[in-house]
Tab-separated table of C-alpha atoms and ligand atoms in Angstrom:
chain	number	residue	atom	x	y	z
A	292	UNK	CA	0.000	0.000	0.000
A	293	UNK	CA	1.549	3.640	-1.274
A	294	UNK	CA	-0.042	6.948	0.210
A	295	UNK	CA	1.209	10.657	-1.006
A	296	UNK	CA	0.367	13.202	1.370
A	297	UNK	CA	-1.663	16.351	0.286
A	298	UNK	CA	1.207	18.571	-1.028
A	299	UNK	CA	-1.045	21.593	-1.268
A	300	UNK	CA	-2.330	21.237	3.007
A	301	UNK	CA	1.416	20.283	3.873
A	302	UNK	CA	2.770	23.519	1.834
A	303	UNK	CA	-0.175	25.878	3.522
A	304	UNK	CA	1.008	24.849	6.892
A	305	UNK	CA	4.094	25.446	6.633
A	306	UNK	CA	3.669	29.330	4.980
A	307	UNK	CA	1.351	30.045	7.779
A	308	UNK	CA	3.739	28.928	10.930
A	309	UNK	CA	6.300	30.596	9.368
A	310	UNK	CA	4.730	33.834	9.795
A	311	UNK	CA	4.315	32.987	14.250
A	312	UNK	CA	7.525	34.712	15.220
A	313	UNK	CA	8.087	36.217	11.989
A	314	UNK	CA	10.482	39.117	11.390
A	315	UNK	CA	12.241	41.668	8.300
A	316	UNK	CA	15.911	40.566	8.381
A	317	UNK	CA	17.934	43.424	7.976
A	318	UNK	CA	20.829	41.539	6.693
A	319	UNK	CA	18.900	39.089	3.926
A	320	UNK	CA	15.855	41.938	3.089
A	321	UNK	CA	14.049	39.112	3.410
A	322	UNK	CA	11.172	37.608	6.078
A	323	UNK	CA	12.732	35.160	8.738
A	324	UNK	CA	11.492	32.988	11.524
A	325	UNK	CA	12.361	34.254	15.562
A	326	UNK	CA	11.020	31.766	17.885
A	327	UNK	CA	13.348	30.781	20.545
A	328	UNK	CA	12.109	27.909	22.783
A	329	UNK	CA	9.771	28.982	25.653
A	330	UNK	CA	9.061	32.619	24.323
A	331	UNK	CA	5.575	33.793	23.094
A	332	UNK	CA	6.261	33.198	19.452
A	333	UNK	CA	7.119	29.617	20.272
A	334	UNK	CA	4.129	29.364	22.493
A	335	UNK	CA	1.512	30.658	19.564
A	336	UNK	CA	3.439	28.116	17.188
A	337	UNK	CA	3.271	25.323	19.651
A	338	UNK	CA	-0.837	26.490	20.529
A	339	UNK	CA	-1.354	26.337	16.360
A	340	UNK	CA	0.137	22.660	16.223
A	341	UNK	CA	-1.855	21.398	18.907
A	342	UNK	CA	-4.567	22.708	16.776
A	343	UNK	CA	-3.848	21.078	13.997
A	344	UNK	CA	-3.038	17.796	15.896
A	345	UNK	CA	-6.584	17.781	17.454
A	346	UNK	CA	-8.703	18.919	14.271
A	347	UNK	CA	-6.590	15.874	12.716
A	348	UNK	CA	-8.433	13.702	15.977
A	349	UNK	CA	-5.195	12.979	17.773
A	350	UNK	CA	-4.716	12.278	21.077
A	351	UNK	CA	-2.038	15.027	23.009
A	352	UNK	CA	-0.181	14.976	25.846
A	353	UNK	CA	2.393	17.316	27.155
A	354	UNK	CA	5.358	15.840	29.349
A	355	UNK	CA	7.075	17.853	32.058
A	356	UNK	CA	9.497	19.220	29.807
A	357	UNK	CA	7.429	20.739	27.333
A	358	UNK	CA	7.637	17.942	25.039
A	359	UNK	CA	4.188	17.350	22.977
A	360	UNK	CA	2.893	14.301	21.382
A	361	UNK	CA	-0.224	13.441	19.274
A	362	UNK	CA	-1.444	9.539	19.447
A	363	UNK	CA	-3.446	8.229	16.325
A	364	UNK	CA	-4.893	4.794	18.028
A	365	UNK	CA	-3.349	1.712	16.466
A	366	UNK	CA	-6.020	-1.753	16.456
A	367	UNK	CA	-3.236	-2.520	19.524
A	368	UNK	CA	-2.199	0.223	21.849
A	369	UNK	CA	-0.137	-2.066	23.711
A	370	UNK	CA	2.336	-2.248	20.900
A	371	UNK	CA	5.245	-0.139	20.965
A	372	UNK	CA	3.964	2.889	18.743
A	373	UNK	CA	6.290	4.133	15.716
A	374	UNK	CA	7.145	8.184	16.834
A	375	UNK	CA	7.802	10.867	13.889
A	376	UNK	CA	8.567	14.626	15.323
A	377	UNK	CA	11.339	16.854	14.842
A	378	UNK	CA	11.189	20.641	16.509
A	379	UNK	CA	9.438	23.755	15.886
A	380	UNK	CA	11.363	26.493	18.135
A	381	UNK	CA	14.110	28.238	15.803
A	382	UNK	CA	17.339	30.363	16.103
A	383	UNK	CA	16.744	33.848	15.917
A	384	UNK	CA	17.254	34.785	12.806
A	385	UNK	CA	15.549	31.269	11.578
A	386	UNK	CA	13.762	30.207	8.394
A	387	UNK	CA	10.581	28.092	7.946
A	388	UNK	CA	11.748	24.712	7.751
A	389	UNK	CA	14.198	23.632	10.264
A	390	UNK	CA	12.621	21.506	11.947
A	391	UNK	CA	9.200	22.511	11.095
A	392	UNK	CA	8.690	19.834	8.366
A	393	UNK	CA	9.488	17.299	10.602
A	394	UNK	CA	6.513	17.915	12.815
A	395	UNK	CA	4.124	19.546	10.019
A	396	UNK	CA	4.840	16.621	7.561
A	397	UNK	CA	4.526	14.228	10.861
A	398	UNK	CA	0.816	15.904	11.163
A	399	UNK	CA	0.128	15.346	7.399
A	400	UNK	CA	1.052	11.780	7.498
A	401	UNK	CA	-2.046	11.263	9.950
A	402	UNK	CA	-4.494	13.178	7.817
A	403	UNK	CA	-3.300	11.795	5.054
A	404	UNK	CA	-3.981	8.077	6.340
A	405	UNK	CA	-7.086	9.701	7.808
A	406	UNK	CA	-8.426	10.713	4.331
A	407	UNK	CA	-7.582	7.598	3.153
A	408	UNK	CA	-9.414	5.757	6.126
A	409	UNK	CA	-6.280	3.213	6.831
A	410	UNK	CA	-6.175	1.834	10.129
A	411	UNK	CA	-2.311	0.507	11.555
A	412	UNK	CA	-1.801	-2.531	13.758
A	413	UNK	CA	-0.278	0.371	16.004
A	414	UNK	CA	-0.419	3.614	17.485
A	415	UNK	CA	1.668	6.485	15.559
A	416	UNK	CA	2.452	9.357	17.238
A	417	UNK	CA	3.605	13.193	16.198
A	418	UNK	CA	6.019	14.867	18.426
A	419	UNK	CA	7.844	18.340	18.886
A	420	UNK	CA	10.646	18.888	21.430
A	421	UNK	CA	11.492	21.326	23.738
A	422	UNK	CA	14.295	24.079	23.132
A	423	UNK	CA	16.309	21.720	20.053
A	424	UNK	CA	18.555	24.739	19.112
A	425	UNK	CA	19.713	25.316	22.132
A	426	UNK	CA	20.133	28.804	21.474
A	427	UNK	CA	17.999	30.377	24.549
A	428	UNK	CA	19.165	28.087	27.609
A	429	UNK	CA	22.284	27.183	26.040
A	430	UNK	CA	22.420	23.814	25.084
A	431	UNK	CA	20.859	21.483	22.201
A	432	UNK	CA	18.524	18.774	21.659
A	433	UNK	CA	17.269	19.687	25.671
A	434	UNK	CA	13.303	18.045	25.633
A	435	UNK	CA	14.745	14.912	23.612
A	436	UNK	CA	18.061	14.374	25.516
A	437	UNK	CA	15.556	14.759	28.784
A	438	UNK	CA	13.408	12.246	27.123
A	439	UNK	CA	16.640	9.471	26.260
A	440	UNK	CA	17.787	9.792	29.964
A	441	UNK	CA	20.952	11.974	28.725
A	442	UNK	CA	19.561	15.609	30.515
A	443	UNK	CA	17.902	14.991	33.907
A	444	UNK	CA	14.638	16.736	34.153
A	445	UNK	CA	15.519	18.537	37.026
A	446	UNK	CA	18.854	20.384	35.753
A	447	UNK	CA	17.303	21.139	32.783
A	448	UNK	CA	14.546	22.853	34.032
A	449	UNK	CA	16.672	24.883	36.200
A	450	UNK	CA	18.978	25.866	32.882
A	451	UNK	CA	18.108	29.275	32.725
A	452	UNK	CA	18.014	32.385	29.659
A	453	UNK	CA	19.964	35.759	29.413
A	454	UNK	CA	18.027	37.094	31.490
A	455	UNK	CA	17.593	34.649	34.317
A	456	UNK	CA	14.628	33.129	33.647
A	457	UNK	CA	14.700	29.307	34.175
A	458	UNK	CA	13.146	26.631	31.563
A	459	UNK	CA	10.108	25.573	34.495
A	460	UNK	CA	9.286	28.987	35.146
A	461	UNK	CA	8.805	29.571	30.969
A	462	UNK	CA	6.952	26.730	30.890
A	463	UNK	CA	4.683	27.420	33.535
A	464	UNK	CA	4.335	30.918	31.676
A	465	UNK	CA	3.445	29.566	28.275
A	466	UNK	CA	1.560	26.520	29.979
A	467	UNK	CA	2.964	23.576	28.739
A	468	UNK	CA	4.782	22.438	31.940
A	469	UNK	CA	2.681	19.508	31.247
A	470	UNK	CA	2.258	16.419	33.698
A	471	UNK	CA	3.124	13.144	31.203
A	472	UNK	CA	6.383	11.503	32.544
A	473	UNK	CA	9.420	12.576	30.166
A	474	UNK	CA	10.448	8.817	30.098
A	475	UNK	CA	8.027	8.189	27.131
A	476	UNK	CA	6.907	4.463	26.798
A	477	UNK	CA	9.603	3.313	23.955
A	478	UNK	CA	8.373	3.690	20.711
A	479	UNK	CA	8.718	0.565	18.273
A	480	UNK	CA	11.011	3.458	15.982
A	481	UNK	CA	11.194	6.588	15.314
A	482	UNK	CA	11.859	8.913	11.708
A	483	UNK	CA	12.473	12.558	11.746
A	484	UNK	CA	12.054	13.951	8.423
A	485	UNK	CA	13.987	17.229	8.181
A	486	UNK	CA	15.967	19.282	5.908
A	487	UNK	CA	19.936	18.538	5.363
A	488	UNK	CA	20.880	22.278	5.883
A	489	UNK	CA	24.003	21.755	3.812
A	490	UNK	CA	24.866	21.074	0.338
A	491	UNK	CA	24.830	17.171	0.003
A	492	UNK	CA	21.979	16.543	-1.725
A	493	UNK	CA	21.833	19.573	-3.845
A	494	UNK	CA	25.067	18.813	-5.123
A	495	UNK	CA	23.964	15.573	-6.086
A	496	UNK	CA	20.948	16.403	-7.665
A	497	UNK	CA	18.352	15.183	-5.320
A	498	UNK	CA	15.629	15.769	-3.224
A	499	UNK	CA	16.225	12.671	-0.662
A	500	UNK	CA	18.626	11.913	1.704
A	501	UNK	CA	19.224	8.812	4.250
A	502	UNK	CA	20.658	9.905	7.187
A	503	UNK	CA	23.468	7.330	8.374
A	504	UNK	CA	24.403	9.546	11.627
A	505	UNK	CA	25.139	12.407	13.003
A	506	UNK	CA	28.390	13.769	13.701
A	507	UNK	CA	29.585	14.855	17.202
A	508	UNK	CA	29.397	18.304	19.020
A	509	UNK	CA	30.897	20.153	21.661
A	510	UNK	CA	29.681	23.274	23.207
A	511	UNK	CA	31.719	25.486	25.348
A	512	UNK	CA	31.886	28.981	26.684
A	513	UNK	CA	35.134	30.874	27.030
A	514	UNK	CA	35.353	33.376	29.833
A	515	UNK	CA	39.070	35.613	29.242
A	516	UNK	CA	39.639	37.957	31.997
A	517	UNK	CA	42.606	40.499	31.535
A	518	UNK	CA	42.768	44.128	33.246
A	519	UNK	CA	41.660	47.079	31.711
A	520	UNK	CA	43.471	49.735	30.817
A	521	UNK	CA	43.510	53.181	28.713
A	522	UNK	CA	43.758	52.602	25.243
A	523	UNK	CA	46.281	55.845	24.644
A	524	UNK	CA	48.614	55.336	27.654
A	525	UNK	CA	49.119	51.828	28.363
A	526	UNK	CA	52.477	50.820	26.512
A	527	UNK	CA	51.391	47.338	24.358
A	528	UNK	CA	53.858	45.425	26.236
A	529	UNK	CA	52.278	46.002	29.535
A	530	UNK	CA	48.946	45.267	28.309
A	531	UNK	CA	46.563	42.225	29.428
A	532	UNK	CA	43.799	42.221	26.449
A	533	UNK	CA	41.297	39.560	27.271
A	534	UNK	CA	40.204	40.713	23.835
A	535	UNK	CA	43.314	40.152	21.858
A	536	UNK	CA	43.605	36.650	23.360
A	537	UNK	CA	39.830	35.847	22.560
A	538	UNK	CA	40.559	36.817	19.142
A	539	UNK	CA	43.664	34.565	18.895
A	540	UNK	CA	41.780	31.812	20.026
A	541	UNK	CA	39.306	32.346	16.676
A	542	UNK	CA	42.117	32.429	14.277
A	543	UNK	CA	43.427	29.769	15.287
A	544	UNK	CA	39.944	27.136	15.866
A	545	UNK	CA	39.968	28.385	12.170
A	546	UNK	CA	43.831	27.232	11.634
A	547	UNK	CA	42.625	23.768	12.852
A	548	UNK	CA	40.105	23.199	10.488
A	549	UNK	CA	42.232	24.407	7.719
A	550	UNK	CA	45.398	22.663	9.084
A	551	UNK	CA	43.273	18.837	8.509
A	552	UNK	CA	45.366	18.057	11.554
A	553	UNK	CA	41.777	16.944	13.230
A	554	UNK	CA	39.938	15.607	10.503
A	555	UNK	CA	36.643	17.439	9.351
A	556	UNK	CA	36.448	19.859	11.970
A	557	UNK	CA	34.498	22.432	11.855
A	558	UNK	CA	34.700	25.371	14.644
A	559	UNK	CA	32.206	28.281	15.134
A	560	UNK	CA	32.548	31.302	17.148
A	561	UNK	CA	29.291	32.685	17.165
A	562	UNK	CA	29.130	34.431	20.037
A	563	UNK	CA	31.843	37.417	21.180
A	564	UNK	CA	31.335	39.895	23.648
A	565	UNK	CA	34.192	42.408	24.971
A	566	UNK	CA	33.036	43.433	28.838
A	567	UNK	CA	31.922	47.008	28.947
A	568	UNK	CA	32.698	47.845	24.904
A	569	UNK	CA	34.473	50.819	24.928
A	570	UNK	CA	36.701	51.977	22.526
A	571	UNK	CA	39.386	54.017	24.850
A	572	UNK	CA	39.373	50.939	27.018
A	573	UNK	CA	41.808	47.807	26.771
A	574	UNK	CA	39.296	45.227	27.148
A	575	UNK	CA	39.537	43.426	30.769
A	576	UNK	CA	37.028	40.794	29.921
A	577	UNK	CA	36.211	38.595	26.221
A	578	UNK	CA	33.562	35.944	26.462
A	579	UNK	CA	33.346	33.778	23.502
A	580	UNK	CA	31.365	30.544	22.500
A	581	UNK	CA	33.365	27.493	20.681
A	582	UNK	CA	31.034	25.333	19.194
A	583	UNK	CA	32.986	22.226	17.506
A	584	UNK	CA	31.942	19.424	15.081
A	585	UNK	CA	33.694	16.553	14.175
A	586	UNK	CA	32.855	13.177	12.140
A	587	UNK	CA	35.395	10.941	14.043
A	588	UNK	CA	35.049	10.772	17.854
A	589	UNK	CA	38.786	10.125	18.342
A	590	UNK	CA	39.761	13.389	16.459
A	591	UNK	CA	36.969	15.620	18.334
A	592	UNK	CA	39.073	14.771	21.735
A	593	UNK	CA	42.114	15.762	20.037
A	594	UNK	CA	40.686	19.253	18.994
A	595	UNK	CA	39.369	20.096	22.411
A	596	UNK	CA	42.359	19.591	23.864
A	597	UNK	CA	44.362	21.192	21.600
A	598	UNK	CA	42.414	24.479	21.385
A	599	UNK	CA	42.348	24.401	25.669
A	600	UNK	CA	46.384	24.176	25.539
A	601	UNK	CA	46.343	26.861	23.239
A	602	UNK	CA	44.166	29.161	25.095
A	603	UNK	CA	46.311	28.391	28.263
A	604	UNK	CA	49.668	29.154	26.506
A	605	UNK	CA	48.407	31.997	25.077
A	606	UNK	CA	46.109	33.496	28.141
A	607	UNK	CA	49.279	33.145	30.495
A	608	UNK	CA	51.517	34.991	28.084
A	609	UNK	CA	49.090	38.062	27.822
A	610	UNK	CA	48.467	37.797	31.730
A	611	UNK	CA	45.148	36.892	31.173
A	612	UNK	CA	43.051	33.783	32.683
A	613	UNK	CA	40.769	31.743	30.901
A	614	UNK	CA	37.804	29.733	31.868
A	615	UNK	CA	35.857	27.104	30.057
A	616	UNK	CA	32.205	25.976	30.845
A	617	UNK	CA	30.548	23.074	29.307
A	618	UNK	CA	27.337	23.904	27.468
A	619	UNK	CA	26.983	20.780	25.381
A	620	UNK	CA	28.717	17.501	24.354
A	621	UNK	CA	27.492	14.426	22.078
A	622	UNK	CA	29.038	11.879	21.001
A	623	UNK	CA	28.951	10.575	16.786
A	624	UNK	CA	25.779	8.828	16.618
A	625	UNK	CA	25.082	6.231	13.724
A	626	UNK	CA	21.418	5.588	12.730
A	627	UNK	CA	19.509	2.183	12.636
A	628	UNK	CA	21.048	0.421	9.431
A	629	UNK	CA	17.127	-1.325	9.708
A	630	UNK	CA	15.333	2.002	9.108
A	631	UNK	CA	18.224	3.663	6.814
A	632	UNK	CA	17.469	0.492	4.351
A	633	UNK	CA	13.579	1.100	4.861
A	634	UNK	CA	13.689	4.682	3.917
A	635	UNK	CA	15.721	4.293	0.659
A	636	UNK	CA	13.625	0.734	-0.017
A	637	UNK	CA	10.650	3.352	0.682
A	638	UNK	CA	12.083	6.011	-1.602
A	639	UNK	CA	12.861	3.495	-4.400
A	640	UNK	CA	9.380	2.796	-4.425
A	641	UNK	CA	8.088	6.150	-5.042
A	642	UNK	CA	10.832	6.413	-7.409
A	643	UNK	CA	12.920	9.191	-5.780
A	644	UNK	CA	16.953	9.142	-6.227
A	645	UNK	CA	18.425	9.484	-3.151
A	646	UNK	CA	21.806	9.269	-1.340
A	647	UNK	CA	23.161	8.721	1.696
A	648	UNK	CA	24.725	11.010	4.002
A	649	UNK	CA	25.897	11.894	7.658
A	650	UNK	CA	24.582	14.656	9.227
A	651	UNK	CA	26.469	17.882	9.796
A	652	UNK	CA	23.592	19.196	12.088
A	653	UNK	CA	22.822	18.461	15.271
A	654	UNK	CA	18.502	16.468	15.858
A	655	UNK	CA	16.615	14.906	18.164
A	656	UNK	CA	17.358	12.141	16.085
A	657	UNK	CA	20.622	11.822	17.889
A	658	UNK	CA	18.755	11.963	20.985
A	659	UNK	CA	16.055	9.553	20.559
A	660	UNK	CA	18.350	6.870	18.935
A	661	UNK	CA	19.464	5.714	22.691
A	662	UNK	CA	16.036	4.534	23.327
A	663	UNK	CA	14.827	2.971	20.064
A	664	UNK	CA	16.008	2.092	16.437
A	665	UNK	CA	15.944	5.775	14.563
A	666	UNK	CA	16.863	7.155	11.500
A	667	UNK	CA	16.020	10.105	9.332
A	668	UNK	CA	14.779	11.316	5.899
A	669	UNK	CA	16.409	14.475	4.627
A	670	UNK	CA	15.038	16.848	2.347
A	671	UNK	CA	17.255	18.890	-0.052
A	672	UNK	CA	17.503	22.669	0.571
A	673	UNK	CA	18.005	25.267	-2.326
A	674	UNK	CA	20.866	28.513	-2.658
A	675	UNK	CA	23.460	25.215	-1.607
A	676	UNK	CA	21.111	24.184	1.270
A	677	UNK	CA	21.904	27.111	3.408
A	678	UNK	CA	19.851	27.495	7.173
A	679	UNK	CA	20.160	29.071	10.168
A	680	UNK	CA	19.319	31.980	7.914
A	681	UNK	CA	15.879	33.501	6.629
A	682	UNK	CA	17.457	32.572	2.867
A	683	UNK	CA	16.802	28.822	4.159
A	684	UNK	CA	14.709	27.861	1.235
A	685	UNK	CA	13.474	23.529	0.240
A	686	UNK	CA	10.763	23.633	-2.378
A	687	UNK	CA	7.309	22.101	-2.190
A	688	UNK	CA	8.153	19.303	-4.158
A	689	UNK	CA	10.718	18.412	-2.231
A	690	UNK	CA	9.278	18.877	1.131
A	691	UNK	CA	6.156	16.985	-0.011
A	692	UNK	CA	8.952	13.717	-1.581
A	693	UNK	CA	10.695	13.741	2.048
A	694	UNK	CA	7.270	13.480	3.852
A	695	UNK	CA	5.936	10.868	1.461
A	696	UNK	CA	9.499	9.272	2.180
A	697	UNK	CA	7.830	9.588	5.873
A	698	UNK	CA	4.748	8.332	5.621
A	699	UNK	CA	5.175	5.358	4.043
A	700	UNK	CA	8.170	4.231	5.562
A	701	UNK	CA	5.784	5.124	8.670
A	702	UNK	CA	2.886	2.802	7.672
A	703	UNK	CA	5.489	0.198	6.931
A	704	UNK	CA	6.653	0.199	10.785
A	705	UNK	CA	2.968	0.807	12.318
A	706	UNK	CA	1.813	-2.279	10.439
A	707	UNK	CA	5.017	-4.404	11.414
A	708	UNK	CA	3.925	-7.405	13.947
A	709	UNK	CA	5.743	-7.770	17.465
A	710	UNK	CA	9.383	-7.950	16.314
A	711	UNK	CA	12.315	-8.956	18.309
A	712	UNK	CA	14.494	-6.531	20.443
A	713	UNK	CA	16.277	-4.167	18.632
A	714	UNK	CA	16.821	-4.722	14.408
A	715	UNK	CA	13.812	-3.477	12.413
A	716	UNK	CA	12.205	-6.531	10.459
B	1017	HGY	O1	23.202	22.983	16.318
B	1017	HGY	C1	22.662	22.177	15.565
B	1017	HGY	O2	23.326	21.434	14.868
B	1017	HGY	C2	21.152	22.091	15.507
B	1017	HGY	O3	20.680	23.024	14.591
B	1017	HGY	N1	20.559	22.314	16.799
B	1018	MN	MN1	16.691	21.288	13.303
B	1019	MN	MN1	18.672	24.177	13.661
């Protein structure tokens, strides 16, 4: 049995939660998505899917981290049920499909069977996590990594914002501090269809991508702390410029990647603030975040400690001190070699070209992968599959071939007897 979702519905719902937390980009002229976990933009969007859940007659819970899922009955509930989801809070200067299509196309799957009346030996259920990005309480993949066991529930919910407010308090305040246990039963499998954000598939020519992994990350914030000093009289030698140093340490993350000494690293500072900012002012203090990707375990190690002997070398001989804090840290995660060969068996029978590819993004993917077998469907993005930016741009064609991808590999699983432990039959 084949089922294409309703390209038209799927498309619609994504235009109009792209405009909840929508802003003019200054930088792109063009419309983006803000809606950081836990704020009111991500509340509305959250409020709209619930909608859209229930009108599609699906059962929803909330857990106690914010997490949301949407039940459509199986014949027998006490089968493991096969999970879809993804994430719908963005960066802040976002676009409309991180994310999103996971959860969108995961609601479009159950209308779609809906309209077509087909009933599964098991439940299937439509999730969205809590606070994916990272980007507001400062570290990724939070509601699913509560959910695998990796976060407990009570640290995260003390992890708190810029300004001090704590992940329970913003979920009281939005009201989805819900009351379902954030050890979800364990689902039979679960697929997250989202886009590749990078240029794999377009460079190949296709729409579809099998996601064999996902590559490992590591988070950290760099506090330098020098002594300020005026920016006319203070002789350069007797100078201890927190913000010289911080700016050494970019150069050379960069250096690394370029070196190949580690691998495929790739190192991002995006964040770089210089204490008070003034310009007549030696800077006494640089904070900086280091966020580090790497393919190959082995070689991530290497970088980290190679970039914390070089900020130790290089803090001590500016007479400056440095100190790290741990925001985030996962390891390379492969994907279930069962579901991997049911998505491209599922895309050779709609007839879409695929390939295979690791991921260069962090998902809840990663997360959800401790507790059950998990893989995921990419979906090609155009202008070289760029994101994290309002110029983050997949077609409908392809969003509606990734989510047909979805839900039939989906109806596959939810129709799939008891099975052994583990492998996918
Ligand atoms: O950081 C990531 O890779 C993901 O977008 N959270
Ligand atoms: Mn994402
Ligand atoms: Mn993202």
């Amino acid at each position: 049995m084949t089922v294409r979702i309703n390209r038209d519905r799927l498309w619609s719902t994504l235009v109009e939660l792209k405009e909840i937390g929508a802003y003019d980009d200054a930088a792109t002229g063009l419309r983006g998505v803000r809606r950081l976990a836990l704020t009111d933009a991500d509340a509305e969007a959250r409020r709209r899917c619930v909608a859209w859940m229930v009108e599609a007659g699906l059962r929803v819970r909330v857990d106690r981290i914010g997490n949301v899922y949407a039940t459509r009955p199986g014949r027998d509930p006490s089968l493991p049920c096969v999970l879809m989801g993804s994430h719908i809070d963005t960066v802040a200067t976002g676009g409309a499909f991180d994310g999103t299509l996971g959860v969108l196309g995961g609601i479009e799957v159950m209308r779609t069977l809906n309209d077509a009346g087909i009933e599964t030996l098991r439940d299937i259920e439509v999730g969205f996590f809590t606070e994916e990005e990272g980007v507001r309480f400062g570290t990724d993949m939070l509601g699913s990594a509560v959910t695998a066991g990796r976060i407990p529930l009570d640290h995260a919910h003390k992890l708190t914002d810029a300004d001090g407010k704590t992940v329970a308090d913003e979920l009281v305040r939005i009201g989805f501090d819900g009351d379902a246990h954030e050890r979800r039963p364990v689902p039979h499998a679960y697929i997250e269809c989202h886009i590749e954000q990078g240029p794999i598939l377009a460079d190949a020519g296709v729409d579809i991508g099998i996601v064999e992994g996902v590559q490992s990350i590591s988070w950290q914030r760099l506090t330098l702390r020098g002594e300020a000093a005026h920016a006319g009289t203070t002789p350069i030698s007797a100078r201890h410029d927190a913000g010289l140093v911080a700016a050494l340490v970019v150069v050379e993350a960069r250096r690394m990647c370029d070196s190949g000494e580690f691998g495929q690293l790739r190192a991002t500072v995006g964040n770089f603030t210089l204490g008070e900012g003034q310009t007549n002012v030696v800077p006494h203090e640089a904070t900086i975040t280091l966020d580090l990707r790497n393919p190959d375990d082995a070689l991530m190690t290497a970088a980290e400690q190679h970039i914390a002997a070089y900020v130790a070398s290089t803090a001590t001989h500016h007479g400056v001190t440095a100190a790290w804090e741990r925001m985030a840290k996962t390891a390379v995660v492969p994907f279930d070699t069962g579901i991997q060969d049911l998505l491209a068996a599922t895309a050779e029978d709609l007839g879409l070209p695929y390939v295979r590819a690791m991921s260069g993004a962090g998902h809840d993917a990663q997360e959800i992968a401790a507790i059950c077998p998990t893989a995921m469907v990419f979906v090609a993005g155009e202008n070289g599959g760029i994101s994290h930016t309002p110029r983050e741009y997949s077609t409908p064609t392809a969003c509606a071939n990734g989510t047909d991808v979805l839900a039939n590999a989906v109806l596959r699983l939810a129709n799939q007897p008891q099975s052994g432990a583990g492998a996918i039959i």
